[in-house]
Amino acid sequence: MALSPTAAQRRVIAAADPATGRLKGTDAQLAALVKRGLAFRHPRPPHDHFLTPAGHRIREAGGEPDGVAVAPEPPAAPDAGGVFAARVGGEEAAPGDTGPARLREVRGAWQGLLELRRMTHPDGSTDRPCAWERTHLVRAAALALEAAGHRPAGPEGGDGYRVRATPQPEAVAVYEPDGTALRGCAATLERAGWHVGEHTEPRTRARYLLASPRKV
């Protein structure tokens, strides 16, 4: 739990951009809000600060009396500075990469990514990828798939998705040997805000998806 903000900090929160939650203040003020779980520092330059859901609640309530506790909920990019990484398929699964605990972790990372979209898009939308996703295409697409319940391929191949980088700018390839599962991956990525097309490898005749983040 984090202590409620001081009067000065509440003024900084009240002055946040209503659509994105972007904050302006001194380094000390912003650092204090981050420590209290009311703001987070964007992982990419210029490293602006934005309100967390707890910070937004205080802003929308017009401030709260001192002494009220709020839960810190700073969203973060899924693998920025942490240990979490979405399964891209084909890698060895770590001991904690299966079971209910992994599912909770993946869903939490997806919710954090949606919050990052809301806070960094000028219109506050969550229906299309944000800047972090455009610089981490493989991880972003893999997170959308894993969070939706699709199974990543194991190290020996077989059924399961594999997300791979491509020579094309802002595009990833998604492989899944099962045709029905491949179409399911396409539907998931489209719902997550990606443009998706199905293609055939000229040499192997294998079907795959080419996905790129939607801009509008």
mmCIF file of C-alpha atoms in Angstrom:
data_model
loop_
_atom_site.group_PDB
_atom_site.id
_atom_site.type_symbol
_atom_site.label_atom_id
_atom_site.label_comp_id
_atom_site.label_asym_id
_atom_site.label_seq_id
_atom_site.Cartn_x
_atom_site.Cartn_y
_atom_site.Cartn_z
ATOM 1 C CA MET A 1 0.000 0.000 0.000
ATOM 2 C CA ALA A 2 1.126 3.580 -0.592
ATOM 3 C CA LEU A 3 0.300 6.692 1.382
ATOM 4 C CA SER A 4 -2.043 9.168 -0.250
ATOM 5 C CA PRO A 5 -0.355 12.090 -2.031
ATOM 6 C CA THR A 6 0.442 15.389 -0.404
ATOM 7 C CA ALA A 7 -1.437 18.523 -1.384
ATOM 8 C CA ALA A 8 1.397 19.524 -3.750
ATOM 9 C CA GLN A 9 1.385 16.103 -5.360
ATOM 10 C CA ARG A 10 -2.392 16.219 -5.775
ATOM 11 C CA ARG A 11 -1.981 19.477 -7.683
ATOM 12 C CA VAL A 12 0.438 17.749 -10.057
ATOM 13 C CA ILE A 13 -2.054 14.892 -10.487
ATOM 14 C CA ALA A 14 -4.931 17.310 -11.107
ATOM 15 C CA ALA A 15 -2.917 19.037 -13.837
ATOM 16 C CA ALA A 16 -2.263 15.764 -15.720
ATOM 17 C CA ASP A 17 -3.391 15.529 -19.324
ATOM 18 C CA PRO A 18 -6.990 14.242 -19.117
ATOM 19 C CA ALA A 19 -6.605 11.915 -22.125
ATOM 20 C CA THR A 20 -3.134 10.420 -21.656
ATOM 21 C CA GLY A 21 -2.389 11.026 -17.974
ATOM 22 C CA ARG A 22 0.911 12.697 -18.898
ATOM 23 C CA LEU A 23 2.385 14.572 -15.940
ATOM 24 C CA LYS A 24 4.434 17.710 -15.590
ATOM 25 C CA GLY A 25 6.391 18.551 -12.465
ATOM 26 C CA THR A 26 9.796 18.646 -10.887
ATOM 27 C CA ASP A 27 11.973 15.539 -10.870
ATOM 28 C CA ALA A 28 11.404 15.194 -7.137
ATOM 29 C CA GLN A 29 7.616 15.452 -7.470
ATOM 30 C CA LEU A 30 7.482 12.889 -10.265
ATOM 31 C CA ALA A 31 9.829 10.501 -8.458
ATOM 32 C CA ALA A 32 7.663 10.733 -5.338
ATOM 33 C CA LEU A 33 4.524 9.889 -7.333
ATOM 34 C CA VAL A 34 6.284 6.892 -8.873
ATOM 35 C CA LYS A 35 7.343 5.722 -5.404
ATOM 36 C CA ARG A 36 3.741 5.955 -4.205
ATOM 37 C CA GLY A 37 2.495 3.929 -7.171
ATOM 38 C CA LEU A 38 0.576 6.862 -8.648
ATOM 39 C CA ALA A 39 2.770 7.397 -11.728
ATOM 40 C CA PHE A 40 5.164 5.483 -13.938
ATOM 41 C CA ARG A 41 8.123 6.557 -16.047
ATOM 42 C CA HIS A 42 7.840 5.644 -19.713
ATOM 43 C CA PRO A 43 10.671 3.263 -20.687
ATOM 44 C CA ARG A 44 11.464 5.098 -23.943
ATOM 45 C CA PRO A 45 12.962 8.591 -24.375
ATOM 46 C CA PRO A 46 12.013 11.268 -23.491
ATOM 47 C CA HIS A 47 10.934 9.164 -20.458
ATOM 48 C CA ASP A 48 7.807 11.165 -19.701
ATOM 49 C CA HIS A 49 5.764 10.317 -16.621
ATOM 50 C CA PHE A 50 2.133 9.166 -16.733
ATOM 51 C CA LEU A 51 -0.542 8.433 -14.159
ATOM 52 C CA THR A 52 -1.170 4.824 -13.148
ATOM 53 C CA PRO A 53 -4.774 3.607 -12.669
ATOM 54 C CA ALA A 54 -4.489 4.557 -8.973
ATOM 55 C CA GLY A 55 -3.357 8.041 -9.989
ATOM 56 C CA HIS A 56 -6.228 8.373 -12.429
ATOM 57 C CA ARG A 57 -8.695 7.436 -9.698
ATOM 58 C CA ILE A 58 -7.364 10.209 -7.476
ATOM 59 C CA ARG A 59 -7.498 12.709 -10.335
ATOM 60 C CA GLU A 60 -11.066 11.753 -11.225
ATOM 61 C CA ALA A 61 -12.099 11.997 -7.574
ATOM 62 C CA GLY A 62 -10.637 15.470 -7.337
ATOM 63 C CA GLY A 63 -8.103 14.468 -4.684
ATOM 64 C CA GLU A 64 -8.451 12.494 -1.488
ATOM 65 C CA PRO A 65 -7.829 13.377 2.161
ATOM 66 C CA ASP A 66 -4.425 12.640 3.618
ATOM 67 C CA GLY A 67 -4.150 9.272 5.332
ATOM 68 C CA VAL A 68 -6.154 7.329 2.734
ATOM 69 C CA ALA A 69 -4.152 4.480 1.271
ATOM 70 C CA VAL A 70 -4.152 3.565 -2.407
ATOM 71 C CA ALA A 71 -2.763 0.435 -4.020
ATOM 72 C CA PRO A 72 0.237 1.029 -6.273
ATOM 73 C CA GLU A 73 -0.502 -0.205 -9.801
ATOM 74 C CA PRO A 74 2.285 1.048 -12.038
ATOM 75 C CA PRO A 75 1.941 -0.488 -15.500
ATOM 76 C CA ALA A 76 5.164 -1.387 -17.221
ATOM 77 C CA ALA A 77 6.270 -2.568 -20.605
ATOM 78 C CA PRO A 78 6.117 -6.373 -20.486
ATOM 79 C CA ASP A 79 9.873 -6.964 -20.493
ATOM 80 C CA ALA A 80 11.272 -3.518 -19.761
ATOM 81 C CA GLY A 81 13.536 -3.790 -16.770
ATOM 82 C CA GLY A 82 11.822 -6.923 -15.476
ATOM 83 C CA VAL A 83 12.085 -10.676 -15.805
ATOM 84 C CA PHE A 84 8.838 -11.337 -17.674
ATOM 85 C CA ALA A 85 8.979 -12.205 -21.360
ATOM 86 C CA ALA A 86 6.198 -13.571 -23.523
ATOM 87 C CA ARG A 87 6.787 -16.978 -25.121
ATOM 88 C CA VAL A 88 7.625 -16.524 -28.811
ATOM 89 C CA GLY A 89 7.613 -20.276 -29.473
ATOM 90 C CA GLY A 90 10.474 -22.708 -29.950
ATOM 91 C CA GLU A 91 12.341 -21.831 -26.759
ATOM 92 C CA GLU A 92 12.794 -24.017 -23.707
ATOM 93 C CA ALA A 93 10.085 -23.289 -21.157
ATOM 94 C CA ALA A 94 11.404 -22.142 -17.793
ATOM 95 C CA PRO A 95 10.122 -24.022 -14.698
ATOM 96 C CA GLY A 96 7.597 -21.266 -13.968
ATOM 97 C CA ASP A 97 6.371 -20.966 -17.548
ATOM 98 C CA THR A 98 3.439 -23.332 -17.162
ATOM 99 C CA GLY A 99 0.346 -23.595 -15.016
ATOM 100 C CA PRO A 100 -1.994 -21.085 -13.368
ATOM 101 C CA ALA A 101 0.826 -18.852 -12.077
ATOM 102 C CA ARG A 102 2.131 -18.300 -15.597
ATOM 103 C CA LEU A 103 -1.378 -17.585 -16.861
ATOM 104 C CA ARG A 104 -1.872 -14.917 -14.191
ATOM 105 C CA GLU A 105 1.503 -13.383 -15.047
ATOM 106 C CA VAL A 106 0.732 -13.276 -18.766
ATOM 107 C CA ARG A 107 -2.711 -11.765 -18.244
ATOM 108 C CA GLY A 108 -1.234 -9.180 -15.890
ATOM 109 C CA ALA A 109 1.386 -8.233 -18.482
ATOM 110 C CA TRP A 110 -1.333 -7.896 -21.136
ATOM 111 C CA GLN A 111 -3.410 -5.634 -18.897
ATOM 112 C CA GLY A 112 -0.314 -3.562 -18.209
ATOM 113 C CA LEU A 113 0.287 -3.239 -21.939
ATOM 114 C CA LEU A 114 -3.293 -2.106 -22.522
ATOM 115 C CA GLU A 115 -2.817 0.523 -19.827
ATOM 116 C CA LEU A 116 0.405 1.630 -21.517
ATOM 117 C CA ARG A 117 -1.551 2.030 -24.754
ATOM 118 C CA ARG A 118 -4.217 4.102 -23.022
ATOM 119 C CA MET A 119 -1.712 6.373 -21.332
ATOM 120 C CA THR A 120 0.540 6.960 -24.334
ATOM 121 C CA HIS A 121 -1.964 7.327 -27.168
ATOM 122 C CA PRO A 122 -3.146 10.944 -27.526
ATOM 123 C CA ASP A 123 -6.772 9.781 -27.702
ATOM 124 C CA GLY A 124 -6.396 7.342 -24.815
ATOM 125 C CA SER A 125 -7.379 4.373 -26.994
ATOM 126 C CA THR A 126 -6.368 0.757 -26.328
ATOM 127 C CA ASP A 127 -7.430 -0.761 -29.653
ATOM 128 C CA ARG A 128 -4.095 -0.406 -31.462
ATOM 129 C CA PRO A 129 -0.425 -1.029 -30.591
ATOM 130 C CA CYS A 130 1.632 1.675 -28.899
ATOM 131 C CA ALA A 131 5.193 2.854 -29.502
ATOM 132 C CA TRP A 132 6.705 0.186 -27.249
ATOM 133 C CA GLU A 133 5.067 -2.551 -29.311
ATOM 134 C CA ARG A 134 6.403 -1.065 -32.545
ATOM 135 C CA THR A 135 9.959 -1.370 -31.223
ATOM 136 C CA HIS A 136 9.398 -4.873 -29.760
ATOM 137 C CA LEU A 137 7.310 -6.456 -32.514
ATOM 138 C CA VAL A 138 8.033 -10.113 -31.803
ATOM 139 C CA ARG A 139 7.483 -9.801 -28.046
ATOM 140 C CA ALA A 140 4.343 -7.718 -28.513
ATOM 141 C CA ALA A 141 2.719 -10.146 -30.949
ATOM 142 C CA ALA A 142 3.710 -13.110 -28.775
ATOM 143 C CA LEU A 143 2.186 -11.483 -25.700
ATOM 144 C CA ALA A 144 -1.119 -10.920 -27.501
ATOM 145 C CA LEU A 145 -1.175 -14.586 -28.540
ATOM 146 C CA GLU A 146 -0.130 -16.060 -25.205
ATOM 147 C CA ALA A 147 -2.522 -13.821 -23.256
ATOM 148 C CA ALA A 148 -5.388 -15.047 -25.460
ATOM 149 C CA GLY A 149 -4.593 -18.662 -24.589
ATOM 150 C CA HIS A 150 -2.716 -19.782 -27.706
ATOM 151 C CA ARG A 151 -0.033 -22.379 -27.046
ATOM 152 C CA PRO A 152 3.569 -21.611 -28.052
ATOM 153 C CA ALA A 153 5.574 -24.270 -29.852
ATOM 154 C CA GLY A 154 8.112 -26.240 -27.841
ATOM 155 C CA PRO A 155 11.843 -26.515 -28.591
ATOM 156 C CA GLU A 156 11.263 -29.608 -30.760
ATOM 157 C CA GLY A 157 8.686 -27.892 -32.960
ATOM 158 C CA GLY A 158 5.310 -29.503 -33.519
ATOM 159 C CA ASP A 159 2.005 -27.781 -32.850
ATOM 160 C CA GLY A 160 2.016 -24.317 -31.355
ATOM 161 C CA TYR A 161 2.735 -20.818 -32.604
ATOM 162 C CA ARG A 162 6.153 -19.391 -33.407
ATOM 163 C CA VAL A 163 6.587 -15.612 -33.825
ATOM 164 C CA ARG A 164 9.614 -14.509 -35.820
ATOM 165 C CA ALA A 165 11.105 -11.249 -37.096
ATOM 166 C CA THR A 166 11.021 -10.542 -40.830
ATOM 167 C CA PRO A 167 13.073 -8.346 -43.190
ATOM 168 C CA GLN A 168 10.001 -6.185 -43.672
ATOM 169 C CA PRO A 169 9.746 -3.086 -41.480
ATOM 170 C CA GLU A 170 7.129 -3.310 -38.718
ATOM 171 C CA ALA A 171 6.088 -6.863 -39.554
ATOM 172 C CA VAL A 172 6.403 -10.264 -37.902
ATOM 173 C CA ALA A 173 5.709 -13.751 -39.193
ATOM 174 C CA VAL A 174 3.566 -16.181 -37.198
ATOM 175 C CA TYR A 175 3.847 -19.897 -37.935
ATOM 176 C CA GLU A 176 1.436 -22.569 -36.713
ATOM 177 C CA PRO A 177 1.222 -25.935 -38.504
ATOM 178 C CA ASP A 178 -2.438 -26.438 -37.629
ATOM 179 C CA GLY A 179 -4.577 -24.441 -40.057
ATOM 180 C CA THR A 180 -7.423 -23.880 -37.630
ATOM 181 C CA ALA A 181 -5.041 -22.698 -34.923
ATOM 182 C CA LEU A 182 -3.306 -20.405 -37.424
ATOM 183 C CA ARG A 183 -6.617 -18.747 -38.268
ATOM 184 C CA GLY A 184 -7.285 -18.416 -34.549
ATOM 185 C CA CYS A 185 -3.960 -16.603 -34.160
ATOM 186 C CA ALA A 186 -4.971 -14.265 -36.990
ATOM 187 C CA ALA A 187 -8.261 -13.439 -35.279
ATOM 188 C CA THR A 188 -6.497 -12.760 -31.978
ATOM 189 C CA LEU A 189 -3.949 -10.419 -33.540
ATOM 190 C CA GLU A 190 -6.644 -8.553 -35.457
ATOM 191 C CA ARG A 191 -8.571 -8.009 -32.212
ATOM 192 C CA ALA A 192 -5.336 -6.784 -30.632
ATOM 193 C CA GLY A 193 -4.957 -4.084 -33.293
ATOM 194 C CA TRP A 194 -2.720 -5.753 -35.890
ATOM 195 C CA HIS A 195 -3.126 -5.944 -39.666
ATOM 196 C CA VAL A 196 -2.891 -9.627 -40.579
ATOM 197 C CA GLY A 197 -2.586 -11.450 -43.882
ATOM 198 C CA GLU A 198 -2.164 -15.177 -44.573
ATOM 199 C CA HIS A 199 0.588 -16.231 -46.977
ATOM 200 C CA THR A 200 2.320 -19.341 -48.326
ATOM 201 C CA GLU A 201 6.045 -20.049 -48.196
ATOM 202 C CA PRO A 202 7.154 -20.515 -51.851
ATOM 203 C CA ARG A 203 9.598 -23.330 -51.037
ATOM 204 C CA THR A 204 7.822 -25.317 -48.308
ATOM 205 C CA ARG A 205 4.216 -24.319 -49.145
ATOM 206 C CA ALA A 206 3.673 -23.801 -45.417
ATOM 207 C CA ARG A 207 1.019 -21.266 -44.495
ATOM 208 C CA TYR A 208 1.967 -18.395 -42.189
ATOM 209 C CA LEU A 209 0.713 -15.001 -41.050
ATOM 210 C CA LEU A 210 2.335 -11.662 -41.742
ATOM 211 C CA ALA A 211 1.245 -9.189 -39.060
ATOM 212 C CA SER A 212 1.988 -5.507 -38.586
ATOM 213 C CA PRO A 213 0.718 -3.083 -35.922
ATOM 214 C CA ARG A 214 -2.204 -0.941 -36.994
ATOM 215 C CA LYS A 215 -1.579 2.809 -36.836
ATOM 216 C CA VAL A 216 -5.180 4.110 -36.929
#
